[in-house]
Amino acid sequence: MLHALLRSGMIQGRILLLTICAAGIGGTFQFGYNLSIINAPTSHIQEFTNETWQARTGEPLPDHLILLMWSLIVSLYPLGGLFGALLAGPLAITLGRKKSLLVNNIFVVLAAILFGFSRKAGSFEMIMLGRLLVGVSAGVSMNIQPMYLGESAPKELRGAVAMSSAIFTALGIVMGQVVGLRELLGDPQAWPLLLASCLVPGVLQLASLPLVPESPRYLLIDCGDTEACLAALRRLRGSGDLARELEELEEERAACQGCRARRPWELFQHRALRRQVTSLVVLGSAMELCGNDLMYAYASSVFQKAGVPEAKVQYATIGTGSCELLMAIVSCVAVERMGRRVLLIGGYSLMACWGSIFTVALCLQSLFPWTLYLAVACIFASILSFGIGPAGVTGILATELFDQMARPAACMVCGALMWIMLFLVSLGFPFIMEALSHFLYVPFLGVCVCGAIYTGLFLPETKGKTLQEISEELHRLNFPRRAQGPTWRSPEVIQSTEL
């Protein structure tokens, strides 16, 4: 009997693990992978663009126009991500979480075809369109994947399961850096295959995701299908007692009864969602404006100044992605023990600390050459600090702070905000670096401090609570006077002796 129970628990654990991997490999893994693989073929694609233009017009492109074309190729990715984020909410409501992730692979297949045949067709426009499409795919998956996993996981593992999105993002970044090495697909002739390799994770998701169930919450609350919800719970939890969890789902369903799915702009109009929306906007913006992408961008030049040979810089850069992957795994284990607030406060505080040392090291590099090594250490330390909290916990906010009717719209707002901020940082970073020189990290330093302070003062802890309990606590915080009630109540009147 005991053996049968253990075997049943192992099988259900495998199904939950398969759900996490199937959602992640074609989800945030694709985001990280396509974010990093574009770095390796930079010069090769610029040469291809120039050669293509010259074959069409008979004249080469000026250097500034080559740079403009390359900027468009890079920036179309976050632009597509913005479109995908806006598309994610309606898809999640109409098709469901799992089907939306499956349908999303259409964009990946089309992009891979465009990338693979772009050189034969002599069209750099195909590369641009492909980057736009993989951006749309990333925008959809980055919003729906945490929603799907957060709704499918048991409450005691919900934070760790949702944090797996950060693990797959970091894993995608590292894999993109590895595949882009000159020894693999970083060869001048292999760049179409490098860009088209995004098809592999898409195929893996198409093969594995149909084997796992849909979100039980979506099946019960959105579709009203109790039998399908119970079947999904049995596959995810096993044959144990599901009465308590089903009762919690029914309570959440009753709370949402008669309500329709909220639209994104309606989130800003309801006082009952005031704290949730503020937390989403402040901490979502802080994640993109905290300077982590700056550390990645500045890493290569600091490595070169520190004496790392140019041929070896690509290997040192892989170390930065590996740091984020390591800490994403650590925070996934720690989030259910330490809580969300501790990881966020600690992550932003440590980033502020390392950013201050990084700024001092850059200012003193002319006087003390060894400070460049200190700057390199600060880059790794800052990325480790980002991975321990902001990278993963921020993605849980839309899932845990909003109810079933507002969650898709919240994911749309969070996703759109993230992609807009990523675009602005990418666009403004060269100007910040030129204007502030060694003090370029100071604005990002302020963002880290504000993120830590806001989390400490206003973000409630959600560890170990059901989504319905979180909603009730946030309602009390949004309406403190109603929650407090009268300061004094008279004794209960006994009706039989009233006269």
mmCIF file of N, CA, C and O in Angstrom, residues 50 61 98 100 105 151 167 218 234 243 273 445 480:
data_model
loop_
_atom_site.group_PDB
_atom_site.id
_atom_site.type_symbol
_atom_site.label_atom_id
_atom_site.label_comp_id
_atom_site.label_asym_id
_atom_site.label_seq_id
_atom_site.Cartn_x
_atom_site.Cartn_y
_atom_site.Cartn_z
ATOM 1 N N ASN A 50 24.693 44.848 -46.258
ATOM 2 C CA ASN A 50 25.438 45.702 -47.185
ATOM 3 C C ASN A 50 25.562 45.054 -48.569
ATOM 4 O O ASN A 50 25.354 45.705 -49.597
ATOM 5 N N LEU A 61 25.934 50.467 -48.855
ATOM 6 C CA LEU A 61 25.243 51.296 -47.871
ATOM 7 C C LEU A 61 26.250 52.095 -47.045
ATOM 8 O O LEU A 61 27.302 51.569 -46.678
ATOM 9 N N LYS A 98 -3.212 26.451 -22.026
ATOM 10 C CA LYS A 98 -2.411 25.463 -22.749
ATOM 11 C C LYS A 98 -2.534 25.635 -24.262
ATOM 12 O O LYS A 98 -1.521 25.632 -24.982
ATOM 13 N N SER A 100 -3.279 28.243 -25.927
ATOM 14 C CA SER A 100 -2.633 29.488 -26.354
ATOM 15 C C SER A 100 -1.139 29.282 -26.569
ATOM 16 O O SER A 100 -0.562 29.783 -27.536
ATOM 17 N N ASN A 105 3.156 28.795 -31.198
ATOM 18 C CA ASN A 105 4.295 28.280 -31.960
ATOM 19 C C ASN A 105 4.176 28.533 -33.461
ATOM 20 O O ASN A 105 5.152 28.346 -34.195
ATOM 21 N N GLU A 151 -1.515 28.714 -11.922
ATOM 22 C CA GLU A 151 -2.857 28.184 -11.725
ATOM 23 C C GLU A 151 -2.867 26.657 -11.614
ATOM 24 O O GLU A 151 -3.823 26.073 -11.117
ATOM 25 N N ILE A 167 14.083 30.516 -14.469
ATOM 26 C CA ILE A 167 15.113 29.506 -14.765
ATOM 27 C C ILE A 167 15.198 29.267 -16.264
ATOM 28 O O ILE A 167 16.296 29.218 -16.844
ATOM 29 N N TYR A 218 -8.779 27.511 -14.848
ATOM 30 C CA TYR A 218 -9.417 27.949 -16.082
ATOM 31 C C TYR A 218 -10.609 27.048 -16.408
ATOM 32 O O TYR A 218 -11.677 27.545 -16.807
ATOM 33 N N ARG A 234 -6.656 15.573 -10.660
ATOM 34 C CA ARG A 234 -6.207 14.204 -10.380
ATOM 35 C C ARG A 234 -4.907 13.888 -11.100
ATOM 36 O O ARG A 234 -4.036 13.201 -10.549
ATOM 37 N N ALA A 243 -10.680 17.187 -1.927
ATOM 38 C CA ALA A 243 -11.875 17.920 -1.510
ATOM 39 C C ALA A 243 -11.541 19.338 -1.070
ATOM 40 O O ALA A 243 -12.253 20.287 -1.422
ATOM 41 N N LEU A 273 -8.484 47.379 -6.810
ATOM 42 C CA LEU A 273 -7.263 46.852 -7.420
ATOM 43 C C LEU A 273 -6.108 47.843 -7.329
ATOM 44 O O LEU A 273 -5.081 47.660 -7.982
ATOM 45 N N LEU A 445 20.930 52.811 -10.049
ATOM 46 C CA LEU A 445 21.130 52.655 -8.614
ATOM 47 C C LEU A 445 19.915 53.173 -7.842
ATOM 48 O O LEU A 445 19.426 52.540 -6.903
ATOM 49 N N PRO A 480 -8.978 49.954 4.126
ATOM 50 C CA PRO A 480 -8.591 49.765 5.546
ATOM 51 C C PRO A 480 -9.683 50.152 6.527
ATOM 52 O O PRO A 480 -9.827 49.524 7.570
#
